[in-house]
Amino acid sequence: MKETLFEIGEKLLSRSYQNNIDQAEIYLESVERKNLRVVNGSVGTAKQIVNQGVGIRTAIKKQLGFSYATTLSLEDCIDILEKSATLARVSDETPTFVEFPGKSSSYPHVSGLYDRAIAELTSEELSELLYRAIEENQSCFANQETIIYGSLETATKTIAILNTNGILAHNETTRIMLSIDSTLRKFGEQLDSSETQYGTRLTDIDPEWIGRKAAENTFRMAGPKPVENKQMPIILSPLTLRSVFRDGLTPAINAENYAVGQSYLNGLLGSQIASEQLVIVDDGTLEGGYNSSPFDGEGTPSRRTEVLTGGVLKNLLHSSYTASASDSTSTGNAVRESYSTPPAVGCTNLRVQPRRGTLDDLFSEIDEGIYCHFALDYPDQLTGDISALILEGFLVIDGEIQHPLKNTFFVVNMCDLLKRVVSIGNDTRMLEGIVSPSILIDSVDIVSE
Amino acid sequence: MLEAGNLAVESARDIGASFADCRVEQTQVFQIEIVDGVPKNCQIAKIKGAGIRALIDGSWGFCPTSDLNPDSIRNVAESAVDLAISNKDRVSDIFDVEVGSWKDSAKTVTKIPLQSVSIEEKMSLLKELDKEAHSFDSRISSSKIRYEEAITELHIVNSLGTDIHLELSIPWLVVILTACDASSSQRGVARLGGSGGFEQIDYESARVTLNESATLALDKLDSISPKGGTYDIITDPDLTGVLAHEAFGHACEADNWVSDVTIFRGNLGKKLGSEVININDDPTIPGLRGSFDYDWEGTKTRPRELIKEGVLNELLHTLETSSRMNLECTGAARCQSFMFEPIPRMGNTFFKPGDWDFEELVEDTRSGMILCGIGGGYTMSSKGVYAFMSTHGYLIEDGERGHMLRGTTISGEHLTTLSKIDALCDDFRMNSGTCGKGEQHVPDMSGGPHMRICKMVVGGN
């Protein structure tokens, strides 16, 4: 596949020279995804998807265009190159654009990104893996009334990036995700929870652990109650922090948002914005990282970037565009979801440095507080306000879980949340691009019915 | 396109599929975004391919391809059948699709076809709007104005004889303005669009949208944070629409019912709230963003009365869910593109108006909050809870509209929400959006009247 992608890319670059396109960047991708869903022991739709396409950025002086096609046929790719250039020609200048990245002397070696064992899984083997998790989950419930939903997805992706400034990069990765969601009907209640693992190697997935944890998570949801509205400490689990950091922190440290005042951290680069305990890096070179790669979405070498050190905001995340606009260096954070999106600033693997202490140790620090296992919110990027419904959370008294919560929110501003970190655990989990242990925040507003 | 679809279905049938269908799609996507006067994210895309499904003894296989050559189509159809065969021994609910078939062509009515307006003209409109945004008020600090359009040609065939040809045209304008003063930065978002041609984005309507976004951002500079707690709330038509969508629309998508995880289980045909409550999902209303004549399985669509006079009345069905539940298919199957399989989705979802006057409702409420705008939301059908976000609001104090509030999150439980709704106003508005479910995003609309919901938990800020 690598040779096919490079061959198409080189033909398109030649074409761009012939068509007087000043700069062109060709991003080619071929992904094979296999997906299996099982509900109540019965297989739903089995999917095998080969998704191939090309995304082309062109520049005519400082005018930019982007176009993509869901095909690798040369005829369609040439059409797309011409459409991208047409768009660039009718567009206005982007004053701060300088150029697409140039050739790098070398890319870092990042191990653990491709596992032949995932790439070669047959549909029968996929089914076996998923049923191992389902059967473990089922065995925990004995003969109780349950609905078990299982999902397994693998992806094998080959990408190639070429540009007129000398970038010629290629990478091959695998990914796997296995999830079990179990719903238990008991004493008139419907209890529901889930467990998921993500990885780049088959050994990252432990089907029996997932099945067992999903059942344990479900059992503990019985008898939810509201709590008193007041300020309390809260432990945020890695699952909650995935949402908090991905949707609450990443947009704020995006150099493009920061430059135009669209970040609640505006003007705070170099300042103490968080507890001294908090050390966060963005690491595109993390071994086996879900979003690791030797290079980013425009061919800039991946690297490790300090975001928070001792609570100080050390760096923002940059693409080549935001770097040249602010006279700094790209941090290798031009992220592409696929060939259908142009590169945009985003995190790779956002890692929170773990400290000492298990989750139980964090519990022991709480006289009266909340353990939030799962919450979702879309924090306000401008103000940093979070008003998150706790979907799976518990009242904790004297370090012990008392009961699950009903219709309860935790409310806090991101700036306060970062400053009020008092303890960080060592129970690190990699949940897609967020790699974090549990964190204890000393005070948030709890609002309940 | 016709040949590819028929070949896919014939190939799948020949090698053992009891039912097969194919969507052959060709979509042109165009997008421009002007950020503070500078064009960003200008895109043209070509989405072309076929999605092939095969059913054997209740087991589905699905494979898409962007290669429409006959050999490729045959191979992909064979892969879909192989997938179905490999899992058919692990299917507990053996069913087949047995419904009627449709043969027809349908086309979005356009006065000014999107293709007839040049890129330069579209860009010129956005630049004009951008200039107006920055001259609207000196406190408007940032603007992002995005126009996007999708022109789709879709051919749907299945082994029961369905043969539908659709031509869809969907333009959309989104205006996001940020206002800034010494104390805060606030954002206003407004949207304009439906299904049709460029007449949907006429200059005057676009200016009204811009005005709405700018006014909201500026007004919010003086807003205060709502205090969390339990309140009687009045939702504005936009937020009423979000509630219709998150609290009821998703719960009525029948894939949750055949998998038995819905909290509404056993409630079909039962009264869940006051008889003044009616929630419809209607993709047949001409010109709306979530409108279509036939769904993505080629079923003729129709209005769905999800909640009728307080009773949970009917669901959003695909061929699979209607077959497995032995109910009429309501034509609700949609796909983001040929890359995805059809699943039950909403089109245009709304609460029907009642007879309250808005001012009288505020006066009657005495104390609480008016909550407004589309701030997003999500639903967890298996947990029976949902949350939705306002973009702004107002206190209600002594029966009068009080100080402006910032956005907040509101939560509720599916089973109890209808019983908390006690008043619907005689006004009405629909607003446009995009709904995400799993990996698939589709255009839709939602709306309704101002509406009172008692004792809702508001997260505050």
PDB file of C-alpha atoms in Angstrom, chain A residues 74-296:
ATOM      1  CA  LEU A  74      -5.869   8.891 -10.218  1.00  0.00           C
ATOM      2  CA  GLU A  75      -8.541  10.589 -12.326  1.00  0.00           C
ATOM      3  CA  ASP A  76     -10.494  11.660  -9.222  1.00  0.00           C
ATOM      4  CA  CYS A  77      -7.307  12.678  -7.397  1.00  0.00           C
ATOM      5  CA  ILE A  78      -6.274  14.944 -10.284  1.00  0.00           C
ATOM      6  CA  ASP A  79      -9.760  16.465 -10.332  1.00  0.00           C
ATOM      7  CA  ILE A  80      -9.454  17.132  -6.602  1.00  0.00           C
ATOM      8  CA  LEU A  81      -6.004  18.734  -7.038  1.00  0.00           C
ATOM      9  CA  GLU A  82      -7.500  21.079  -9.613  1.00  0.00           C
ATOM     10  CA  LYS A  83     -10.482  21.883  -7.394  1.00  0.00           C
ATOM     11  CA  SER A  84      -8.181  22.676  -4.479  1.00  0.00           C
ATOM     12  CA  ALA A  85      -6.161  25.019  -6.705  1.00  0.00           C
ATOM     13  CA  THR A  86      -9.332  26.642  -8.049  1.00  0.00           C
ATOM     14  CA  LEU A  87     -10.388  27.365  -4.498  1.00  0.00           C
ATOM     15  CA  ALA A  88      -6.972  28.817  -3.677  1.00  0.00           C
ATOM     16  CA  ARG A  89      -7.108  31.057  -6.766  1.00  0.00           C
ATOM     17  CA  VAL A  90     -10.480  32.602  -5.843  1.00  0.00           C
ATOM     18  CA  SER A  91      -9.651  32.913  -2.153  1.00  0.00           C
ATOM     19  CA  ASP A  92      -8.124  35.920  -0.414  1.00  0.00           C
ATOM     20  CA  GLU A  93      -4.665  35.897   1.082  1.00  0.00           C
ATOM     21  CA  THR A  94      -4.086  34.413   4.516  1.00  0.00           C
ATOM     22  CA  PRO A  95      -1.580  37.065   5.638  1.00  0.00           C
ATOM     23  CA  THR A  96       0.090  34.937   8.322  1.00  0.00           C
ATOM     24  CA  PHE A  97       0.611  31.902   6.068  1.00  0.00           C
ATOM     25  CA  VAL A  98       4.239  31.360   5.083  1.00  0.00           C
ATOM     26  CA  GLU A  99       4.648  27.854   3.701  1.00  0.00           C
ATOM     27  CA  PHE A 100       3.874  24.188   4.235  1.00  0.00           C
ATOM     28  CA  PRO A 101       6.545  22.447   6.353  1.00  0.00           C
ATOM     29  CA  GLY A 102       9.866  21.614   4.717  1.00  0.00           C
ATOM     30  CA  LYS A 103      11.776  18.347   4.682  1.00  0.00           C
ATOM     31  CA  SER A 104      12.939  17.119   8.097  1.00  0.00           C
ATOM     32  CA  SER A 105      16.351  15.600   8.654  1.00  0.00           C
ATOM     33  CA  SER A 106      14.793  12.646  10.461  1.00  0.00           C
ATOM     34  CA  TYR A 107      11.686  11.405  12.200  1.00  0.00           C
ATOM     35  CA  PRO A 108      11.722   9.870  15.678  1.00  0.00           C
ATOM     36  CA  HIS A 109      11.308   6.131  15.941  1.00  0.00           C
ATOM     37  CA  VAL A 110       8.071   5.458  17.788  1.00  0.00           C
ATOM     38  CA  SER A 111       7.550   1.841  18.738  1.00  0.00           C
ATOM     39  CA  GLY A 112       4.387  -0.083  19.430  1.00  0.00           C
ATOM     40  CA  LEU A 113       2.214   1.524  16.776  1.00  0.00           C
ATOM     41  CA  TYR A 114       1.685  -1.433  14.453  1.00  0.00           C
ATOM     42  CA  ASP A 115       0.744  -4.948  15.468  1.00  0.00           C
ATOM     43  CA  ARG A 116       0.423  -7.564  12.753  1.00  0.00           C
ATOM     44  CA  ALA A 117      -1.736  -9.581  15.152  1.00  0.00           C
ATOM     45  CA  ILE A 118      -4.438  -6.890  14.899  1.00  0.00           C
ATOM     46  CA  ALA A 119      -4.069  -6.395  11.149  1.00  0.00           C
ATOM     47  CA  GLU A 120      -4.514 -10.103  10.480  1.00  0.00           C
ATOM     48  CA  LEU A 121      -7.447 -10.818  12.814  1.00  0.00           C
ATOM     49  CA  THR A 122     -10.143 -12.763  10.967  1.00  0.00           C
ATOM     50  CA  SER A 123     -13.834 -12.079  11.541  1.00  0.00           C
ATOM     51  CA  GLU A 124     -14.039 -15.362  13.473  1.00  0.00           C
ATOM     52  CA  GLU A 125     -11.154 -14.296  15.736  1.00  0.00           C
ATOM     53  CA  LEU A 126     -12.786 -10.892  16.282  1.00  0.00           C
ATOM     54  CA  SER A 127     -15.944 -12.678  17.287  1.00  0.00           C
ATOM     55  CA  GLU A 128     -14.031 -14.943  19.704  1.00  0.00           C
ATOM     56  CA  LEU A 129     -12.369 -11.968  21.402  1.00  0.00           C
ATOM     57  CA  LEU A 130     -15.640 -10.129  21.851  1.00  0.00           C
ATOM     58  CA  TYR A 131     -17.466 -13.202  23.139  1.00  0.00           C
ATOM     59  CA  ARG A 132     -14.735 -13.790  25.750  1.00  0.00           C
ATOM     60  CA  ALA A 133     -15.567 -10.374  27.217  1.00  0.00           C
ATOM     61  CA  ILE A 134     -19.314 -10.953  26.922  1.00  0.00           C
ATOM     62  CA  GLU A 135     -19.184 -14.383  28.560  1.00  0.00           C
ATOM     63  CA  GLU A 136     -17.098 -13.068  31.462  1.00  0.00           C
ATOM     64  CA  ASN A 137     -19.609 -10.247  31.898  1.00  0.00           C
ATOM     65  CA  GLN A 138     -22.532 -12.668  31.737  1.00  0.00           C
ATOM     66  CA  SER A 139     -20.995 -14.992  34.311  1.00  0.00           C
ATOM     67  CA  CYS A 140     -20.882 -12.120  36.831  1.00  0.00           C
ATOM     68  CA  PHE A 141     -24.655 -11.638  36.597  1.00  0.00           C
ATOM     69  CA  ALA A 142     -25.569 -15.351  36.943  1.00  0.00           C
ATOM     70  CA  ASN A 143     -29.241 -15.588  35.933  1.00  0.00           C
ATOM     71  CA  GLN A 144     -30.270 -11.989  36.526  1.00  0.00           C
ATOM     72  CA  GLU A 145     -32.096 -10.004  33.833  1.00  0.00           C
ATOM     73  CA  THR A 146     -29.407  -8.248  31.839  1.00  0.00           C
ATOM     74  CA  ILE A 147     -28.814  -6.720  28.440  1.00  0.00           C
ATOM     75  CA  ILE A 148     -25.206  -6.962  27.360  1.00  0.00           C
ATOM     76  CA  TYR A 149     -23.940  -4.823  24.523  1.00  0.00           C
ATOM     77  CA  GLY A 150     -20.481  -5.555  23.188  1.00  0.00           C
ATOM     78  CA  SER A 151     -18.504  -3.766  20.530  1.00  0.00           C
ATOM     79  CA  LEU A 152     -15.112  -4.518  19.021  1.00  0.00           C
ATOM     80  CA  GLU A 153     -13.380  -2.465  16.374  1.00  0.00           C
ATOM     81  CA  THR A 154      -9.983  -2.754  14.748  1.00  0.00           C
ATOM     82  CA  ALA A 155      -8.360  -0.388  12.280  1.00  0.00           C
ATOM     83  CA  THR A 156      -5.260  -0.797  10.153  1.00  0.00           C
ATOM     84  CA  LYS A 157      -4.201   2.512   8.660  1.00  0.00           C
ATOM     85  CA  THR A 158      -1.541   3.433   6.116  1.00  0.00           C
ATOM     86  CA  ILE A 159      -0.862   7.097   5.413  1.00  0.00           C
ATOM     87  CA  ALA A 160       1.529   8.976   3.178  1.00  0.00           C
ATOM     88  CA  ILE A 161       2.233  12.706   3.127  1.00  0.00           C
ATOM     89  CA  LEU A 162       4.105  14.418   0.314  1.00  0.00           C
ATOM     90  CA  ASN A 163       4.540  18.101  -0.337  1.00  0.00           C
ATOM     91  CA  THR A 164       6.321  20.362  -2.766  1.00  0.00           C
ATOM     92  CA  ASN A 165       8.764  21.432  -0.020  1.00  0.00           C
ATOM     93  CA  GLY A 166      10.276  17.961   0.249  1.00  0.00           C
ATOM     94  CA  ILE A 167       8.104  16.174   2.821  1.00  0.00           C
ATOM     95  CA  LEU A 168       7.903  12.462   2.013  1.00  0.00           C
ATOM     96  CA  ALA A 169       6.543  10.554   4.987  1.00  0.00           C
ATOM     97  CA  HIS A 170       4.791   7.265   5.491  1.00  0.00           C
ATOM     98  CA  ASN A 171       3.401   5.436   8.489  1.00  0.00           C
ATOM     99  CA  GLU A 172       1.376   2.347   9.287  1.00  0.00           C
ATOM    100  CA  THR A 173      -0.605   1.913  12.500  1.00  0.00           C
ATOM    101  CA  THR A 174      -3.097  -0.452  14.077  1.00  0.00           C
ATOM    102  CA  ARG A 175      -5.759   0.257  16.668  1.00  0.00           C
ATOM    103  CA  ILE A 176      -8.176  -1.824  18.675  1.00  0.00           C
ATOM    104  CA  MET A 177     -11.115  -0.928  20.925  1.00  0.00           C
ATOM    105  CA  LEU A 178     -13.240  -3.347  22.919  1.00  0.00           C
ATOM    106  CA  SER A 179     -16.234  -2.188  24.934  1.00  0.00           C
ATOM    107  CA  ILE A 180     -18.876  -3.901  27.064  1.00  0.00           C
ATOM    108  CA  ASP A 181     -22.019  -2.121  28.278  1.00  0.00           C
ATOM    109  CA  SER A 182     -24.221  -4.042  30.669  1.00  0.00           C
ATOM    110  CA  THR A 183     -27.708  -3.124  31.804  1.00  0.00           C
ATOM    111  CA  LEU A 184     -29.198  -4.911  34.800  1.00  0.00           C
ATOM    112  CA  ARG A 185     -32.904  -4.826  35.676  1.00  0.00           C
ATOM    113  CA  LYS A 186     -33.376  -5.499  39.361  1.00  0.00           C
ATOM    114  CA  PHE A 187     -35.953  -4.458  41.970  1.00  0.00           C
ATOM    115  CA  GLY A 188     -37.641  -2.120  39.496  1.00  0.00           C
ATOM    116  CA  GLU A 189     -34.395  -0.277  38.722  1.00  0.00           C
ATOM    117  CA  GLN A 190     -32.462  -0.223  35.481  1.00  0.00           C
ATOM    118  CA  LEU A 191     -28.731  -0.127  36.293  1.00  0.00           C
ATOM    119  CA  ASP A 192     -26.259   0.517  33.529  1.00  0.00           C
ATOM    120  CA  SER A 193     -22.505   0.895  33.142  1.00  0.00           C
ATOM    121  CA  SER A 194     -19.685  -0.040  30.838  1.00  0.00           C
ATOM    122  CA  GLU A 195     -15.969  -0.588  30.445  1.00  0.00           C
ATOM    123  CA  THR A 196     -13.712   0.007  27.445  1.00  0.00           C
ATOM    124  CA  GLN A 197     -10.062  -0.494  26.569  1.00  0.00           C
ATOM    125  CA  TYR A 198      -8.181   1.167  23.708  1.00  0.00           C
ATOM    126  CA  GLY A 199      -4.824   0.184  22.313  1.00  0.00           C
ATOM    127  CA  THR A 200      -2.477  -0.178  19.397  1.00  0.00           C
ATOM    128  CA  ARG A 201      -1.442  -3.766  20.197  1.00  0.00           C
ATOM    129  CA  LEU A 202      -3.575  -6.838  20.697  1.00  0.00           C
ATOM    130  CA  THR A 203      -2.004  -7.293  24.142  1.00  0.00           C
ATOM    131  CA  ASP A 204      -3.439  -3.895  25.191  1.00  0.00           C
ATOM    132  CA  ILE A 205      -6.841  -5.569  25.355  1.00  0.00           C
ATOM    133  CA  ASP A 206      -7.877  -7.914  28.171  1.00  0.00           C
ATOM    134  CA  PRO A 207     -11.389  -9.140  27.260  1.00  0.00           C
ATOM    135  CA  GLU A 208     -12.037 -10.865  30.595  1.00  0.00           C
ATOM    136  CA  TRP A 209     -11.009  -7.766  32.580  1.00  0.00           C
ATOM    137  CA  ILE A 210     -13.333  -5.597  30.477  1.00  0.00           C
ATOM    138  CA  GLY A 211     -16.249  -7.993  30.970  1.00  0.00           C
ATOM    139  CA  ARG A 212     -15.657  -8.233  34.721  1.00  0.00           C
ATOM    140  CA  LYS A 213     -15.169  -4.475  35.246  1.00  0.00           C
ATOM    141  CA  ALA A 214     -18.307  -3.630  33.265  1.00  0.00           C
ATOM    142  CA  ALA A 215     -20.297  -5.931  35.566  1.00  0.00           C
ATOM    143  CA  GLU A 216     -18.720  -4.477  38.730  1.00  0.00           C
ATOM    144  CA  ASN A 217     -19.411  -0.947  37.498  1.00  0.00           C
ATOM    145  CA  THR A 218     -23.046  -1.891  36.855  1.00  0.00           C
ATOM    146  CA  PHE A 219     -23.664  -3.573  40.240  1.00  0.00           C
ATOM    147  CA  ARG A 220     -22.529  -0.508  42.149  1.00  0.00           C
ATOM    148  CA  MET A 221     -25.155   1.730  40.473  1.00  0.00           C
ATOM    149  CA  ALA A 222     -28.013   0.340  42.636  1.00  0.00           C
ATOM    150  CA  GLY A 223     -30.008   2.703  44.845  1.00  0.00           C
ATOM    151  CA  PRO A 224     -29.052   6.170  43.542  1.00  0.00           C
ATOM    152  CA  LYS A 225     -29.942   9.174  45.729  1.00  0.00           C
ATOM    153  CA  PRO A 226     -29.549  12.934  45.482  1.00  0.00           C
ATOM    154  CA  VAL A 227     -27.148  14.692  47.861  1.00  0.00           C
ATOM    155  CA  GLU A 228     -27.075  18.020  49.636  1.00  0.00           C
ATOM    156  CA  ASN A 229     -26.145  21.014  47.492  1.00  0.00           C
ATOM    157  CA  LYS A 230     -22.804  22.281  48.766  1.00  0.00           C
ATOM    158  CA  GLN A 231     -19.092  22.555  48.044  1.00  0.00           C
ATOM    159  CA  MET A 232     -17.234  19.284  48.355  1.00  0.00           C
ATOM    160  CA  PRO A 233     -13.994  17.632  47.273  1.00  0.00           C
ATOM    161  CA  ILE A 234     -14.273  15.406  44.213  1.00  0.00           C
ATOM    162  CA  ILE A 235     -12.169  12.615  42.746  1.00  0.00           C
ATOM    163  CA  LEU A 236     -12.266  12.698  38.952  1.00  0.00           C
ATOM    164  CA  SER A 237     -11.562   9.321  37.352  1.00  0.00           C
ATOM    165  CA  PRO A 238      -9.496   8.889  34.166  1.00  0.00           C
ATOM    166  CA  LEU A 239     -12.798   8.418  32.293  1.00  0.00           C
ATOM    167  CA  THR A 240     -14.136  11.774  33.518  1.00  0.00           C
ATOM    168  CA  LEU A 241     -10.792  13.460  32.891  1.00  0.00           C
ATOM    169  CA  ARG A 242     -10.849  12.258  29.296  1.00  0.00           C
ATOM    170  CA  SER A 243     -13.817  14.566  28.747  1.00  0.00           C
ATOM    171  CA  VAL A 244     -12.511  17.370  31.003  1.00  0.00           C
ATOM    172  CA  PHE A 245      -9.043  17.521  29.417  1.00  0.00           C
ATOM    173  CA  ARG A 246     -10.066  16.731  25.826  1.00  0.00           C
ATOM    174  CA  ASP A 247     -12.945  19.217  25.692  1.00  0.00           C
ATOM    175  CA  GLY A 248     -11.865  21.601  28.459  1.00  0.00           C
ATOM    176  CA  LEU A 249      -8.073  21.896  28.304  1.00  0.00           C
ATOM    177  CA  THR A 250      -7.062  21.030  24.728  1.00  0.00           C
ATOM    178  CA  PRO A 251      -8.967  23.922  23.058  1.00  0.00           C
ATOM    179  CA  ALA A 252      -7.500  26.340  25.625  1.00  0.00           C
ATOM    180  CA  ILE A 253      -3.858  25.398  24.865  1.00  0.00           C
ATOM    181  CA  ASN A 254      -4.467  25.455  21.099  1.00  0.00           C
ATOM    182  CA  ALA A 255      -2.227  28.272  19.833  1.00  0.00           C
ATOM    183  CA  GLU A 256      -4.762  29.311  17.206  1.00  0.00           C
ATOM    184  CA  ASN A 257      -7.546  29.817  19.775  1.00  0.00           C
ATOM    185  CA  TYR A 258      -5.105  31.481  22.156  1.00  0.00           C
ATOM    186  CA  ALA A 259      -3.884  33.952  19.532  1.00  0.00           C
ATOM    187  CA  VAL A 260      -7.379  35.262  18.794  1.00  0.00           C
ATOM    188  CA  GLY A 261      -8.535  35.456  22.396  1.00  0.00           C
ATOM    189  CA  GLN A 262     -10.729  32.349  22.200  1.00  0.00           C
ATOM    190  CA  SER A 263      -9.201  30.681  25.259  1.00  0.00           C
ATOM    191  CA  TYR A 264      -9.942  31.162  28.947  1.00  0.00           C
ATOM    192  CA  LEU A 265      -6.154  30.967  29.461  1.00  0.00           C
ATOM    193  CA  ASN A 266      -5.636  34.082  27.370  1.00  0.00           C
ATOM    194  CA  GLY A 267      -2.496  35.984  28.406  1.00  0.00           C
ATOM    195  CA  LEU A 268      -1.425  33.329  30.916  1.00  0.00           C
ATOM    196  CA  LEU A 269       1.394  31.639  28.979  1.00  0.00           C
ATOM    197  CA  GLY A 270       4.319  31.371  31.391  1.00  0.00           C
ATOM    198  CA  SER A 271       2.080  31.893  34.433  1.00  0.00           C
ATOM    199  CA  GLN A 272       1.184  29.612  37.293  1.00  0.00           C
ATOM    200  CA  ILE A 273      -2.284  28.422  36.254  1.00  0.00           C
ATOM    201  CA  ALA A 274      -2.493  25.126  38.134  1.00  0.00           C
ATOM    202  CA  SER A 275      -1.462  23.275  41.264  1.00  0.00           C
ATOM    203  CA  GLU A 276       2.297  22.702  41.470  1.00  0.00           C
ATOM    204  CA  GLN A 277       1.592  18.987  41.481  1.00  0.00           C
ATOM    205  CA  LEU A 278       0.209  19.065  37.984  1.00  0.00           C
ATOM    206  CA  VAL A 279       2.619  18.070  35.218  1.00  0.00           C
ATOM    207  CA  ILE A 280       1.069  17.582  31.777  1.00  0.00           C
ATOM    208  CA  VAL A 281       2.846  16.871  28.504  1.00  0.00           C
ATOM    209  CA  ASP A 282       1.612  16.351  24.992  1.00  0.00           C
ATOM    210  CA  ASP A 283       3.582  13.396  23.660  1.00  0.00           C
ATOM    211  CA  GLY A 284       3.233  12.344  20.047  1.00  0.00           C
ATOM    212  CA  THR A 285       6.117   9.910  20.510  1.00  0.00           C
ATOM    213  CA  LEU A 286       4.599   7.887  23.368  1.00  0.00           C
ATOM    214  CA  GLU A 287       5.362   4.197  22.858  1.00  0.00           C
ATOM    215  CA  GLY A 288       2.124   2.450  21.923  1.00  0.00           C
ATOM    216  CA  GLY A 289       0.219   5.742  22.267  1.00  0.00           C
ATOM    217  CA  TYR A 290      -3.217   5.794  20.702  1.00  0.00           C
ATOM    218  CA  ASN A 291      -2.404   9.013  18.811  1.00  0.00           C
ATOM    219  CA  SER A 292       1.353   8.502  18.458  1.00  0.00           C
ATOM    220  CA  SER A 293       3.109   8.808  15.111  1.00  0.00           C
ATOM    221  CA  PRO A 294       6.611   9.718  13.917  1.00  0.00           C
ATOM    222  CA  PHE A 295       5.111  12.872  12.359  1.00  0.00           C
ATOM    223  CA  ASP A 296       1.998  14.977  12.573  1.00  0.00           C
TER     224      ASP A 296
END
